[in-house]
Short mmCIF file of C-alpha atoms in Angstrom, two decimals:
data_model
loop_
_atom_site.label_atom_id
_atom_site.label_comp_id
_atom_site.label_asym_id
_atom_site.label_seq_id
_atom_site.Cartn_x
_atom_site.Cartn_y
_atom_site.Cartn_z
CA ILE A 1 -54.74 185.08 -83.97
CA ILE A 2 -57.10 186.92 -81.38
CA SER A 3 -54.04 189.72 -81.38
CA ILE A 4 -53.86 189.79 -85.03
CA CYS A 5 -57.66 190.00 -85.72
CA LYS A 6 -57.67 192.85 -82.75
CA ASN A 7 -54.85 194.74 -84.35
CA LEU A 8 -56.70 194.65 -87.81
CA ASN A 9 -60.23 195.49 -86.34
CA LYS A 10 -61.37 192.00 -87.58
CA LYS A 11 -64.01 190.03 -85.90
CA SER A 12 -62.54 186.43 -84.45
CA TYR A 13 -64.73 183.52 -84.02
CA PHE A 14 -63.56 180.06 -82.45
CA ILE A 15 -64.96 176.59 -82.50
CA ILE A 16 -64.96 174.39 -79.42
CA ASP A 17 -63.71 171.06 -80.59
CA ASN A 18 -64.51 169.12 -77.45
CA TRP A 19 -66.97 168.79 -74.71
CA ASP A 20 -64.29 169.58 -72.06
CA ASN A 21 -62.13 172.26 -73.78
CA LEU A 22 -63.89 175.02 -71.55
CA SER A 23 -64.12 173.18 -68.60
CA THR A 24 -60.77 171.54 -68.00
CA LYS A 25 -58.58 172.62 -70.35
CA MET A 26 -57.84 176.15 -71.72
CA ILE A 27 -57.76 179.67 -70.05
CA PHE A 28 -58.46 182.81 -72.60
CA LEU A 29 -55.71 185.42 -71.88
CA LYS A 30 -57.35 186.95 -74.63
CA LYS A 31 -60.93 186.03 -75.93
CA PRO A 32 -62.15 185.73 -79.54
CA ASP A 33 -65.27 187.74 -80.11
CA PHE A 34 -67.57 184.47 -80.58
CA LEU A 35 -67.68 180.96 -79.72
CA GLY A 36 -69.04 178.07 -81.45
CA VAL A 37 -70.16 175.30 -78.88
CA TRP A 38 -71.54 171.74 -78.82
CA GLY A 39 -74.63 172.78 -77.16
CA GLU A 40 -76.34 173.84 -73.67
CA GLN A 41 -73.17 172.58 -71.26
CA THR A 42 -70.53 174.16 -73.27
CA ALA A 43 -72.52 177.18 -73.63
CA TYR A 44 -72.63 177.17 -69.60
CA HIS A 45 -68.83 176.68 -69.60
CA ALA A 46 -68.43 179.44 -71.74
CA LYS A 47 -70.60 181.87 -69.72
CA LYS A 48 -69.50 180.55 -66.25
CA ILE A 49 -66.17 180.05 -66.31
CA HIS A 50 -64.57 182.31 -68.90
CA LYS A 51 -67.54 184.96 -68.70
CA PHE A 52 -68.69 185.37 -72.47
CA LYS A 53 -72.09 186.78 -73.05
CA GLN A 54 -75.09 184.98 -74.27
CA HIS A 55 -74.93 186.93 -77.95
CA GLN A 56 -71.23 185.51 -78.62
CA ILE A 57 -71.95 181.94 -78.11
CA PHE A 58 -73.16 179.56 -81.25
CA LYS A 59 -74.37 176.26 -79.94
CA ILE A 60 -73.43 174.41 -83.36
CA GLY A 61 -72.98 170.46 -82.44
CA SER A 62 -70.22 168.48 -83.21
CA SER A 63 -69.27 167.77 -86.77
CA ARG A 64 -67.00 164.68 -85.53
CA PHE A 65 -70.28 162.79 -84.57
CA ASP A 66 -72.52 163.25 -87.97
CA LEU A 67 -71.10 160.18 -88.91
CA TYR A 68 -71.72 157.97 -86.08
CA PHE A 69 -75.65 159.22 -86.12
CA LYS A 70 -75.40 157.94 -89.82
CA ASP A 71 -73.73 154.36 -88.84
CA ARG A 72 -75.81 153.60 -85.58
CA ASN A 73 -78.46 151.41 -87.02
CA LYS A 74 -76.48 150.09 -89.67
CA ASN A 75 -75.17 145.97 -89.92
CA LEU A 76 -71.47 147.03 -89.92
CA LYS A 77 -68.74 144.88 -90.84
CA ASN A 78 -67.17 143.33 -87.73
CA TYR A 79 -63.44 143.05 -87.71
CA PHE A 80 -63.05 140.30 -85.29
CA ASN A 81 -64.30 136.69 -85.35
CA PHE A 82 -65.34 136.44 -81.60
CA LYS A 83 -67.20 138.43 -79.26
CA TYR A 84 -65.41 141.24 -77.38
CA ILE A 85 -65.64 143.69 -74.77
CA LEU A 86 -64.26 146.97 -76.14
CA PHE A 87 -61.77 148.63 -73.63
CA LEU A 88 -61.30 152.12 -74.06
CA GLY A 89 -58.30 153.99 -73.08
CA SER A 90 -57.93 157.78 -72.22
CA SER A 91 -55.38 160.28 -72.33
CA GLY A 92 -54.68 160.37 -68.66
CA SER A 93 -51.75 158.36 -67.41
CA TRP A 94 -53.64 156.15 -64.83
CA ASP A 95 -52.72 152.12 -64.56
CA GLU A 96 -54.88 150.57 -67.51
CA GLU A 97 -52.64 147.97 -67.63
CA GLY A 98 -53.59 147.20 -64.15
CA CYS A 99 -57.06 147.06 -64.64
CA LEU A 100 -56.54 144.86 -67.69
CA ASP A 101 -54.21 142.40 -65.87
CA ILE A 102 -57.31 142.19 -63.56
CA LEU A 103 -59.99 141.76 -66.18
CA ASP A 104 -57.92 139.21 -67.90
CA ARG A 105 -57.45 136.81 -64.81
CA THR A 106 -61.57 137.36 -64.16
CA ILE A 107 -62.20 135.99 -67.69
CA SER A 108 -59.99 133.41 -67.24
CA ARG A 109 -61.36 132.31 -63.99
CA ASN A 110 -64.72 132.25 -65.26
CA PRO A 111 -65.05 130.36 -68.51
CA LYS A 112 -68.46 129.26 -67.91
CA ILE A 113 -69.78 133.00 -67.96
CA PHE A 114 -67.19 134.75 -70.56
CA LYS A 115 -66.59 131.38 -72.98
CA ASN A 116 -64.56 132.93 -75.85
CA VAL A 117 -65.21 136.43 -75.23
CA LYS A 118 -61.94 138.49 -75.62
CA ILE A 119 -60.88 142.22 -74.38
CA VAL A 120 -59.98 144.70 -77.16
CA TYR A 121 -57.94 147.08 -76.14
CA ARG A 122 -58.09 150.39 -77.89
CA PHE A 123 -55.32 152.61 -75.72
CA HIS A 124 -55.46 156.54 -76.53
CA PRO A 125 -53.67 157.70 -79.87
CA PHE A 126 -51.73 160.56 -77.64
CA ARG A 127 -51.84 158.53 -74.13
CA GLN A 128 -49.94 160.54 -71.66
CA ARG A 129 -47.67 157.68 -70.83
CA LYS A 130 -46.33 154.59 -72.67
CA THR A 131 -48.40 151.71 -73.09
CA ILE A 132 -46.89 148.24 -71.79
CA VAL A 133 -48.77 145.24 -73.01
CA ASN A 134 -48.52 142.28 -70.75
CA GLN A 135 -47.32 139.51 -72.88
CA ASN A 136 -49.08 137.13 -70.35
CA TRP A 137 -52.48 138.33 -71.13
CA LYS A 138 -54.64 135.37 -72.29
CA ASN A 139 -57.49 137.32 -73.44
CA VAL A 140 -56.64 140.70 -74.05
CA ILE A 141 -55.68 141.79 -77.43
CA ILE A 142 -54.49 145.32 -78.84
CA ASP A 143 -56.72 146.70 -81.42
CA PRO A 144 -54.75 146.25 -84.81
CA LYS A 145 -55.77 149.36 -85.92
CA ILE A 146 -54.23 151.39 -83.06
CA LYS A 147 -51.07 149.60 -83.23
CA GLU A 148 -50.97 150.54 -87.03
CA ASN A 149 -51.73 153.93 -86.23
CA PHE A 150 -49.18 153.97 -83.46
CA LYS A 151 -46.21 153.76 -85.80
CA LYS A 152 -47.22 156.94 -87.66
CA LYS A 153 -46.50 159.18 -84.94
CA GLY A 154 -48.95 162.16 -84.34
CA THR A 155 -51.74 161.01 -86.49
CA TRP A 156 -55.50 160.44 -85.53
CA PRO A 157 -56.82 157.06 -86.10
CA GLU A 158 -59.40 156.88 -89.18
CA LEU A 159 -63.25 157.61 -87.83
CA ASN A 160 -64.97 155.19 -90.04
CA TYR A 161 -63.36 152.28 -88.07
CA TYR A 162 -64.71 153.59 -84.67
CA SER A 163 -68.60 152.89 -85.84
CA SER A 164 -67.50 149.07 -86.72
CA LEU A 165 -65.70 149.00 -83.46
CA LEU A 166 -68.36 150.20 -81.18
CA SER A 167 -71.34 148.78 -83.21
CA ASN A 168 -69.93 145.35 -82.91
CA CYS A 169 -68.69 145.25 -78.99
CA GLU A 170 -70.99 143.41 -76.02
CA PHE A 171 -70.28 146.32 -74.28
CA CYS A 172 -67.46 149.25 -73.12
CA VAL A 173 -65.42 149.51 -70.39
CA GLY A 174 -62.91 152.18 -69.86
CA GLY A 175 -61.57 155.66 -68.62
CA LEU A 176 -63.93 158.96 -68.09
CA THR A 177 -62.88 159.74 -71.69
CA SER A 178 -65.11 161.14 -74.62
CA MET A 179 -65.49 157.81 -75.89
CA LEU A 180 -68.45 157.50 -73.46
CA ILE A 181 -70.29 159.75 -75.79
CA GLU A 182 -69.53 157.84 -79.02
CA SER A 183 -70.65 154.40 -77.08
CA THR A 184 -73.83 155.79 -76.04
CA ILE A 185 -74.61 156.95 -79.32
CA PHE A 186 -74.11 153.16 -80.53
CA TYR A 187 -76.88 152.18 -77.44
CA LYS A 188 -73.82 150.70 -75.98
CA LYS A 189 -73.30 149.99 -72.03
CA TYR A 190 -70.03 152.03 -70.76
CA LEU A 191 -68.58 150.83 -67.23
CA ALA A 192 -66.70 153.68 -66.10
CA ILE A 193 -63.46 153.24 -64.37
CA SER A 194 -62.54 156.02 -61.85
CA TYR A 195 -61.03 154.23 -58.73
CA ASP A 196 -57.57 155.24 -57.16
CA ASP A 197 -54.90 153.24 -58.98
CA GLY A 198 -52.39 154.31 -56.32
CA ILE A 199 -50.06 155.59 -59.02
CA SER A 200 -51.43 158.31 -60.83
CA LEU A 201 -52.48 161.71 -59.65
#
């Protein structure tokens, strides 16, 4: 696209979709004329890493989060009839299942603390490895919506459901994923997991 624009003497404007696109996911072999970024941090990445000039960068926010700010103070329908901890998977191939094994055992061994609390596991829709469900989990259920979505290969889940999922959970646990941002918007505590699992890079 950039090459076509340059050949036609047209300007190009790219919108950066995610918080880490400029820091971990791309190299510009050819640069667009302008970038639309989330905010201060992504503007800094554009300048520091990719050598864009200040006049080429526009801080425009992220439209995909608008819905969350509208929903976060509403009383949203709960799709589950029990209290739950939301476990949010990341796209990387780390051993989430091993972590869930530990959490499942912890809940089973401490009924006075956890009572009827369950873990709702929402693995990343484009995870880099196959998710292996442990049939012996007693306190972990796979989010039904992600199972539904998984059958339709290559599609993103509907965003509206995320609001309810986040709003009604007790707190969140998961990898270093952009869901940290979503959970923070909904005022939820997030326990970020970043230990060496002995398997993944």
